[in-house]
Amino acid sequence: MAGLLAKFGHYTHAVVRGIPSSLATEALRSSQSEVDLAKAHQEHAEYVEVLRTRLGLEVVELPADEALPDCVFVEDAAVVCGDTALITRPGAVSRRGETEAMKEALKKLDLNLVEMTDENATLDGGDVLFTGQEFFVGLSKRTNQRGAEILADAFKDYAVSTVPVTEGLHLKSFCSMGGPGLILIGASEHAQKALKTMQQMSNYRYDKLTVPDDLAANCIYMNVPGKGHVLLHTTGDQFPESFKVLEKLTDYTLIAVSGLEKMKVDGALTCCSILINKKTDI
Amino acid sequence: VSENTTNVSSCPQTLKNACFHPLSTALSLCPSENCLSLRKWGKNVTDSFFFFFTPSLLSMENKQNSASFMMMMLTVSFSPFFCFSTQKRAKGQFLFFKVCEHLNLMEKDYFGLTYKDTHDHKCWLDPTKEIKRQIRNSWQFSFNVKFYPPDPSLLTEDLTRYLLCLQLREDVACGRLPCSFVTHTLLGSYTLQAELGDYEVDQPKPLDYMSQLTFAPNQNKDMEEKILELHKSHRGMTPAQADAQFLENAKKLSMYGVDLHHAKDSEGVDITLGVCANGLLVYKDRLRINRFAWPKILKISYKRNNFYIKIRPGETEQFESTVGFKLQNHRSAKRLWKVCVENHSFFRLNAPEPPTKARFLTLGSKFRYSGRTQAQTRVASSLIDRPAPNFERTSSKRISRSLDGASFIFPQFIIYAFTCSFIHFYLFCAFVLFCCMSAFQSSLGVHGENIYVRHSNLMLEDHDKTQDEVLKHQASISQLKRSFMEAPPPSPPQPNQWEKRLTSSPTTTIRVQPHPVVRVWMLMTLRLKEGASGLKVEEAMPVAEEDEPNKRESVSSESESEEEAEYHPNVHVSIAHSEIPEEKEEEEEEEEEVEVHVVEQIPNDTILPPEAPPPNGLPLAEEDSPDAGQEEPKVNGQPMTVETEHRPQVICCTEPPVVKTEMVTISDTFAAQKTEIATKEVPIVHTETKTITYEASQLDGNADGEPGVLMTAQTITSESLCTTTTTHITKTLKGGLSETRIEKRIVITGDCDIDHDEALAQAIKEAKEQHPDMSVTRVVVHKETELAEEEED
């Protein structure tokens, strides 16, 4: 397991997608709010720049599609682990088209593609938490049992456990991996309950870091050569209390990325990219 | 000879036209192409033997298309046939050790032998039980990994790792251990490196060679190409290193070492239960939906086709909860339970829990893991001090798809064993613990002494000896007995009048053998310090009890042997120490309750056991039974020895046991008890009757030969390691005296080389420990050899 853990967080490529103008008005959201499109564009550009320059990733940028207002949230369209990519069947009908461009992009990256063709299955990548040792799949409004089964079939090496998501959009709306064996989790009741479920289901022991704000628990962890542990997190302005908690990660390079506008349409940090490790050294 | 049977039905395909002659002199196997003659092993010492071979072994001679692991087995042995002799009653352990010996395997605790039961389910051969008792029809075993070491790098020997690799290759190839495309290619490449060595650039293996090998259930050209490609990258890796790499990758797979069992949850939804080193996993389709780590589980039990786990309450919960699953049938439930017991013991305990001693009355499975635990085997293997054994790795062609169209051959090591001749030689020891007691309708506190010692011939097996033979042999039996009595027994024997009568009685049905027959009987007396004053019995009692045997019979008929059992996995677990004492306190309380309950029953009732059986077997152990949750996994119906100073010392059964409850209805034969029993075939019932005759004569005019009225009779048989314990309870009304007689017979069977003196001493010791109130009064040693049987035939 040491081998797996050591490799956790190593990435070479990232797939992102542009923001369509339709996002401001047509993108799905759980609360009514006005999105400042210009600001959103700026945030996204910043985000991509961090991935490209500070984290040294080769970024594949897909063009935005006006017909797909949510297409910037690429995470939901595919799940990539090792050399295998599962093209999902998003829970929201309006988002099903997003997988097309994603499929092409991942094909070009020479990944083994698995497509979710079952019409009874739905799965959003945002409900999939990969810990390095196993998968947790949130059963939410967007993801169902059948979708989780297909994921389990696609990644046979790993245990796939299901976690009920009672509140929030996705499983990763309140949690993410903060490092090898470290789960960042929101303080809300349903987040803590989900964590308990995950801990019970796992043969492994995970450390947890609870942050006061659920949304702040969604961070991007990377292990960057020369930099070590890197954590992309929401800004301290947005969630000051949570930032204080994250500051305790002393041996980490913390990079704040603003996601204020995207968050208005339920977009968290992990939502906007698919990270791929192409140097699977087998 | 009725015992001479041959299992031809279990022949492998290649041996369809093999001829078997169950002769004691020679035996030949004549498959169509290969004529194999198997010599008899040893002349007269043993006449039954097993031989091992595989289909691949046979086909190996004509073409090399199926180099199997048996090749490895063959290269280990100089003889093409792994052939050895064994006793008819050889235990599973014997066979297993023979195989390990043949494989030169020292770290054997991770492995085991499996067989397919009549329903084609894979079962582990219990090392502590006789093989023939476990195998119903098919004498076919396979050598498999039983406990997958979580970290194979901690194994000491490469040989062990290699064997583990073989199992895993099999598991992977047949899909039992699911893995991704990438993992398939990686594992396949390590397999090639280990078996073929470096990739030869000059002579690359053609792809069609690759397609003959099975690496994955859905193998394709793409995968084969990738495997070859990866194989190139392993240049310079030794076979042992390649195996180690293989294991490093295989152990990470989520289904590594998970033993799956199909079940239904409480709502009837199909699920799969997986037993592994960490605990019990619950899957629905391929998804893990729940997990119970061993430290969370307080008790594992099964009852009929239900499997239960009792869960330690969580931080926020107050009460323990019990989760039930429905298995296909009670065999599956028992199998799952056993696997759980074994996995828990192996991975979580420092030392195996000692098997429950044969108690006075026990029921339910006494099964416990009997091997070494992982902790113990690690210590043992760290002490292995031998040069690394030589062994040959064979080609993966063994899992060739070309064979019979199947994608793999299962099992790995196929062992076909045929028992050819059943002329056996064994020592047969029987211990009869015999006690009788009277439960007087009396006030407490008055002390009398009643010693009832009975001699029972109950334990005699099938007999077809003539009276003459019986008489003829009487002398030698008496001689044996006398010689035993002369030796200082653990407890002074009390030979008495009726005992002498017995030995000279023409009705004695001891089997006549021209050769010494050793049979050990041990009689114990129970001294009852009980009131002798109130010898009154309610008249209605016998009538009331009359039809009880029938009632019980109906219960016993539906109960099957070991239909339920429980296991407390946390008893010795070092983890979660803090929570255990709490548990114990609770248990002690419960136990006290039981005792009080029992004591109260005695004065009110002349009849023991006091409680009527529940109509449908026992109540749920964990919920209803008063002794649920006892520290040691006792089972219902276990006797409680009530030891109160001023109270009668009795042994009673709190609940009628369920295991193999066999009713012996004596009512009919009872009337005939005074007639001489001189039949050639002496059924058990008759023997019992005769016993009562002695009893009458012993009662010093108390009963005046009055037969008394038999109220109930019950026989309980339970089996453990190498003993068969039969407990017989009869209740009779005689004059003003109600008597409950509990007699216990322990038959110890062993190999010929068993030291019967030692076995006897051990049995007496145990018996004394269990029943300190009884003393051994009589021991009969009975030795059997099988030659006798042959001559007679």
PDB file of C-alpha atoms in Angstrom, chain B residues 23 180 224 228 286 373 425 454 611 719:
ATOM      1  CA  LEU B  23      -8.704 -56.506  -3.435  1.00  0.00           C
ATOM      2  CA  SER B 180      -8.664  -4.348 -14.194  1.00  0.00           C
ATOM      3  CA  GLU B 224      -1.660 -10.569 -24.641  1.00  0.00           C
ATOM      4  CA  LEU B 228       4.434  -9.426 -23.698  1.00  0.00           C
ATOM      5  CA  ARG B 286     -20.208  -5.322  -6.842  1.00  0.00           C
ATOM      6  CA  THR B 373      -2.898 -18.528  14.072  1.00  0.00           C
ATOM      7  CA  PHE B 425      -6.570 -51.680  11.932  1.00  0.00           C
ATOM      8  CA  ARG B 454     -24.572 -49.567  36.207  1.00  0.00           C
ATOM      9  CA  GLU B 611     -37.970 -27.969  31.002  1.00  0.00           C
ATOM     10  CA  GLU B 719     -18.932 -35.574  18.222  1.00  0.00           C
TER      11      GLU B 719
END
